[in-house]
Amino acid sequence: MSADGQGMYDLVRRLYPLCRSITGEGLRQTLAILGQETDLELHEVPTGTPVLDWTVPKEWNLRDAYVKDASGRRVIDFQACNLHVVGYSVPVHQTMPLAALRRRLHTLPEHPDWVPYRTSYYQEDWGFCLSQRQLDGLADGDYEVRIDATLADGHLTFAECLVPGQTSEEALISAHACHPSLANDNLAGIAVAVWLAKRLRAASSPARHTYRFLFAPGTIGAITWLALREPLLQRIRHGLVLACAGDPGPLTYKRSRRGDAEIDRVMAHVLTRSGRPHEIAEFSPYGYDERQFCSPGFDLPVGCLSRTPYGRYPEYHTSADNLDLVSPEAMEDTLETCWEVLTVLEANRSYRNLSPKGEPQLGRRGLYGSIGGRSDTEERQLALLWVLNLSDGGHSLLDVAERAELPFALVAEAATRLEAARLLAPTAHSERPGRVPLRQQA
Amino acid sequence: MSADGQGMYDLVRRLYPLCRSITGEGLRQTLAILGQETDLELHEVPTGTPVLDWTVPKEWNLRDAYVKDASGRRVIDFQACNLHVVGYSVPVHQTMPLAALRRRLHTLPEHPDWVPYRTSYYQEDWGFCLSQRQLDGLADGDYEVRIDATLADGHLTFAECLVPGQTSEEALISAHACHPSLANDNLAGIAVAVWLAKRLRAASSPARHTYRFLFAPGTIGAITWLALREPLLQRIRHGLVLACAGDPGPLTYKRSRRGDAEIDRVMAHVLTRSGRPHEIAEFSPYGYDERQFCSPGFDLPVGCLSRTPYGRYPEYHTSADNLDLVSPEAMEDTLETCWEVLTVLEANRSYRNLSPKGEPQLGRRGLYGSIGGRSDTEERQLALLWVLNLSDGGHSLLDVAERAELPFALVAEAATRLEAARLLAPTAHSERPGRVPLRQQA
Amino acid sequence: MSADGQGMYDLVRRLYPLCRSITGEGLRQTLAILGQETDLELHEVPTGTPVLDWTVPKEWNLRDAYVKDASGRRVIDFQACNLHVVGYSVPVHQTMPLAALRRRLHTLPEHPDWVPYRTSYYQEDWGFCLSQRQLDGLADGDYEVRIDATLADGHLTFAECLVPGQTSEEALISAHACHPSLANDNLAGIAVAVWLAKRLRAASSPARHTYRFLFAPGTIGAITWLALREPLLQRIRHGLVLACAGDPGPLTYKRSRRGDAEIDRVMAHVLTRSGRPHEIAEFSPYGYDERQFCSPGFDLPVGCLSRTPYGRYPEYHTSADNLDLVSPEAMEDTLETCWEVLTVLEANRSYRNLSPKGEPQLGRRGLYGSIGGRSDTEERQLALLWVLNLSDGGHSLLDVAERAELPFALVAEAATRLEAARLLAPTAHSERPGRVPLRQQA
């Protein structure tokens, strides 16, 4: 699987230099590159479109930006690092003394070599971010300040990747795509999502669920998507936000607002059985776009998978969240965990025992050893008995696995054998998906 | 707040010498003194009135009582301590040898200097209580025994103090008022209740709840009140019995029969967050008048707040439960805890998020910092998000505080700010209180 | 009670030599002996009768079996131990070299002196069981093999013992009766069941429940009984499978599939309060006939009481499960525990407090001490108050005992006293049992 890890890392490296924001060309280029990896549908939503309680903002594009000292030397240079400009800074070109400039400058005194990441999306403002050491090196005197940006009517861009399944029941995988040169937050999450889409497309037969991948700017992108896709939301059975998916820390799953949604239980089952160190955190209305998906008016069953989560690693939202922080191995570990979760979600059905009175005679169906008397409690046989015993329509295979304390795969295999022997039938019925168009845009 | 502590202690000291019982002049004088502190309404219920399964008993009044030795010296003297006479003793005047008298005498051998407190309300009887040391000092021989009491048709007296609120939803605060010279049980509870009434009356605007304070004799008084007030009971949303409120022990809250009534949860929240040592005990049908309020036919949400509870301190129901056992500081601590509980009860509402789909844009309403990107998870901002996320009509602010692990006050403040920003509206609707007359008496 | 222990042990000793199987004369003789101890009704179900997913098999009878060496010596002799023949072996008479015979021989290499117990009920086959030491002593050469058995149309036999109660609500006690010379599994369980039936019959008045004892072959017997008795199953309120009831290990109770059936809660209450070491295990669809009773189409409230359970002692299903493994004392301990459980089941009712508003005046009914003021919280008085407080129709006496943390017997006594004082009335109403005939047989 090392090829997957390397492939994801290469994608991260390719996307890293682009100057992304919640709108603009950097975001558009990012989505175009993703479209080279997997089939994507791009959507452009015009500035001014009302979306839930919000409005799609003006589009921001930045060509160049710098602060020059009296000698004309660029002491802060956007070309060197796109974090140097406060996101959504309005155009400015003026000369001002250091004393006046200072209040526009953001640093991280506790990490004197790192450049912080700052934005001001919804209040027109401008500023620069730089390392404390850079700031300390600035002499008094006048500086030429230039931000060559446009903030004008345009569009907000997002992309969806739809992998059709056997049913219209959907699983949503979402990764925010608005951050500039920050590798873990969230190029790693984007890469894992793309690789999941590739694997699903590469499968020999369609999955039971239809998978919808969303690459959109954080907050406003999720809100825009929710507004436009509202008629479709009732199809969503499970959802996962991928963020900070590539750092060396152990996996952390944050439950959905519901706390016991199927995705929550599957994630806990997979992580607990994996033997890997991990953390399972309760929902809180802070973090990534699960905030929007789990708002009370939607309350979608969407959790968030990270390695080290939101704000809990020192490099978070700084220039140190770079290509050194993420690794092919960590992204691959995240990918494999997601894949295992998808495998369980796919197989997790409720069944009805078609011979529920007493045990059916497994022996005559070749499902049971014929020599009795041995204390033969081996797991495969136990799995058959557990599935039969709990298949009353009210228990899913995951319920069976948890109550029986057996691996899910063994329980799912037992269900398959029993279904083949006509002793079991799935309870739910799902139809083929129809196509839901984007809601009419303003 | 030391003035409150001293004021309560002064009231206890003033009430201490009176010879209270479940009826009679001592009880009437006690309620009259309380009426000087706060507005009270007195009720007199005639002997013979059927009240639930009981009947209002005869009124008992005691003028004098003694045991004199052969020399005429009062070896037991009611004037010295009103615990010396078994409560509700019938009149007696006779001379008898010590041997015969002994079976009428109650002592506490394990505390040879203390006089026990005993009563015989519902079986006509008489007796004296004295210290073991006193008993040991009695020589054989004849003694003149005199109990100058009347037990005759009269009334049972109780008092209510009503502090009207904005709604007819009531909170009941009850303190039994029948014990003679016992300071902790229950003059301290009475004093704390009176001071709560004073504070509520002194508030600049009426509380949301109407507060009803009840000062009545234990058991029969509560039963009489329940019988007469039955039509009103449906208004009671919360209730608290105050007993043993002034000793130096840590606070103990005994849950209502329901176990998870709002008062139970608020009390647990306040005590747990207070950092003070405390105990939270499950309901049991033994103790104070919560026994009556929580009987299955009423099942009112009434808990009991004590310091050291019922029967768990050695001085309990003895002459050692005196003015030394209680302190201004302990009563003040009880008072402040109650006040904090009332504050939470007042503010604990359920709200509905008026912009429940996605997060509302807090920034444009001045509720959110405009510079994004910082890992700014400070509590006030979190409180806003939690209140928005859980305000689906099914969660109270206390639910929010508990799930968010935030102080209630912060959550309540967030709700106030969000309501002001028209993002939140309370779910429940309450009307102004009407007046419920006492049930027609027999 | 030592007489009971000795009586049970004598019964086990008497039954031990018989060659039982799931059908045949050994089973019939066993049930005939039980019929000498208590009143039994025998049922014979013909071969070929469809029962649920199964069919009643042919009847198997074994007259003799041996393996003789070249000298004519019986090196394996059924007359010495009936475990030597694989249960349901088809007739065979041939001479074969040891090399060919070997694959028909079952041993326990880890216990070289023990003979294993093996069967092949549903696949026609034959074989011998012997100790590893016996096998090791066999020289190469030819052996005469003889199994003088018949496998032919006949009947499956089971027996019921019905002890009528005041109501038609039934408790089922089941013990499998198909194992040959194995003492703990399950002659001990059979003996305890017989003694329970004796005690119930010997009682001065009928129990509230009707008790139905079932002695049937494992699996197919339970399935046959379920098929024939299906109309009656709705009457079953509680059930207990008795198995491995005589070994020296501590008691183990395995919960019913429901997990919180009344039998589960009573068993846990009795075992926990007993102070004896014990284990309470969750349900699993493996073990004894609770597998059938708890299949999802029936889901009867049937648990299983053992000492050392199924497959967890080394002697399990070997010749070492003999008369030395079981003791009068262990069986008596199992019997007394069952009896205590039956006592609780009999008394466990829900009541309604007929004076639910406030406490009724217990003193005037002689249920309460008349001298008040003592911190008299003794258990009998507390039990009265708890029963009154929780008798709202929604709590059984067991609920009261558990919430009050009082012994059940004390709570039941309080209910009896309160019912006598007309303060309590049972909520449920049950009629006299009717007679349900066996379902029409094929």
Coordinates of N, CA and C in Angstrom, one line a residue, chain A residues 60-69 72-79 84-86 89-96 101 104-105 126-128 143-150:
Chain A
W60 N -11.9 36.9 -3.9 CA -10.7 37.5 -3.6 C -9.5 36.9 -4.4
N61 N -8.7 37.7 -5.0 CA -7.6 37.2 -5.7 C -6.4 38.1 -5.4
L62 N -5.3 37.5 -5.2 CA -4.1 38.2 -4.8 C -3.0 37.9 -5.8
R63 N -2.4 38.9 -6.4 CA -1.3 38.8 -7.4 C 0.0 38.9 -6.7
D64 N 0.1 39.9 -5.9 CA 1.5 40.1 -5.2 C 1.2 40.9 -4.0
A65 N 2.2 40.8 -3.1 CA 2.1 41.6 -1.9 C 3.5 41.7 -1.2
Y66 N 3.8 42.8 -0.7 CA 5.1 42.9 0.0 C 5.1 44.1 0.9
V67 N 6.2 44.1 1.8 CA 6.6 45.3 2.5 C 8.0 45.6 2.2
K68 N 8.3 46.8 1.7 CA 9.7 47.1 1.3 C 10.2 48.1 2.3
D69 N 11.5 47.9 2.6 CA 12.2 49.0 3.5 C 12.7 50.1 2.6
G72 N 14.3 49.5 -0.6 CA 13.6 48.8 -1.6 C 13.7 47.3 -1.5
R73 N 14.2 46.8 -0.4 CA 14.3 45.4 -0.2 C 12.9 44.9 0.4
R74 N 12.5 43.7 -0.2 CA 11.2 43.2 0.3 C 11.5 42.5 1.7
V75 N 11.1 43.1 2.7 CA 11.4 42.6 4.1 C 10.2 41.6 4.4
I76 N 9.1 41.7 3.8 CA 8.0 40.7 3.9 C 7.6 40.5 2.4
D77 N 7.6 39.2 2.0 CA 7.4 39.0 0.6 C 6.4 37.8 0.4
F78 N 5.2 38.1 -0.1 CA 4.2 37.1 -0.4 C 4.7 36.0 -1.3
Q79 N 5.7 36.3 -2.2 CA 6.2 35.3 -3.1 C 6.9 34.2 -2.4
H84 N 2.0 35.1 4.4 CA 2.4 36.5 4.8 C 1.3 37.5 4.8
V85 N 0.3 37.2 3.9 CA -0.8 38.2 3.8 C -2.0 37.7 4.5
V86 N -2.6 38.5 5.4 CA -3.9 38.2 6.0 C -4.9 37.9 4.9
S89 N -7.3 40.3 2.6 CA -6.8 41.7 2.7 C -7.3 42.5 1.5
V90 N -7.8 43.7 1.8 CA -8.2 44.6 0.7 C -6.9 45.2 0.1
P91 N -7.0 45.7 -1.1 CA -5.8 46.3 -1.8 C -5.3 47.5 -1.0
V92 N -4.0 47.6 -1.0 CA -3.4 48.7 -0.3 C -2.1 49.0 -1.0
H93 N -1.8 50.3 -1.0 CA -0.4 50.7 -1.5 C -0.1 52.0 -0.9
Q94 N 0.7 52.0 0.1 CA 1.1 53.3 0.8 C 2.4 53.1 1.5
T95 N 2.9 54.2 1.9 CA 4.1 54.2 2.7 C 3.8 54.7 4.1
M96 N 4.4 54.0 5.0 CA 4.0 54.3 6.4 C 5.2 53.9 7.3
L101 N 2.7 50.8 11.0 CA 2.6 49.5 10.4 C 2.4 48.4 11.4
R104 N -0.7 46.3 12.0 CA -1.1 45.5 10.9 C -0.3 44.1 10.9
L105 N 0.6 44.0 11.8 CA 1.5 42.9 11.7 C 1.2 41.8 12.8
W126 N -6.8 44.7 6.3 CA -5.6 44.1 5.7 C -4.5 44.0 6.7
G127 N -3.6 43.2 6.4 CA -2.5 43.0 7.3 C -1.5 42.0 6.8
F128 N -0.4 41.9 7.5 CA 0.7 40.9 7.1 C 1.0 40.0 8.3
Y143 N 8.2 52.4 5.4 CA 8.1 51.1 4.7 C 7.0 51.3 3.6
E144 N 7.3 50.8 2.4 CA 6.3 50.7 1.4 C 5.5 49.5 1.5
V145 N 4.2 49.6 1.6 CA 3.3 48.5 1.8 C 2.5 48.3 0.5
R146 N 2.4 47.1 0.0 CA 1.7 46.9 -1.2 C 0.9 45.5 -1.1
I147 N -0.4 45.6 -1.3 CA -1.2 44.4 -1.4 C -1.9 44.5 -2.7
D148 N -1.5 43.8 -3.7 CA -2.1 43.8 -5.1 C -3.1 42.8 -5.2
A149 N -4.3 43.1 -4.6 CA -5.4 42.1 -4.6 C -6.6 42.7 -5.2
T150 N -7.6 41.9 -5.6 CA -8.9 42.3 -6.0 C -9.9 41.6 -5.1

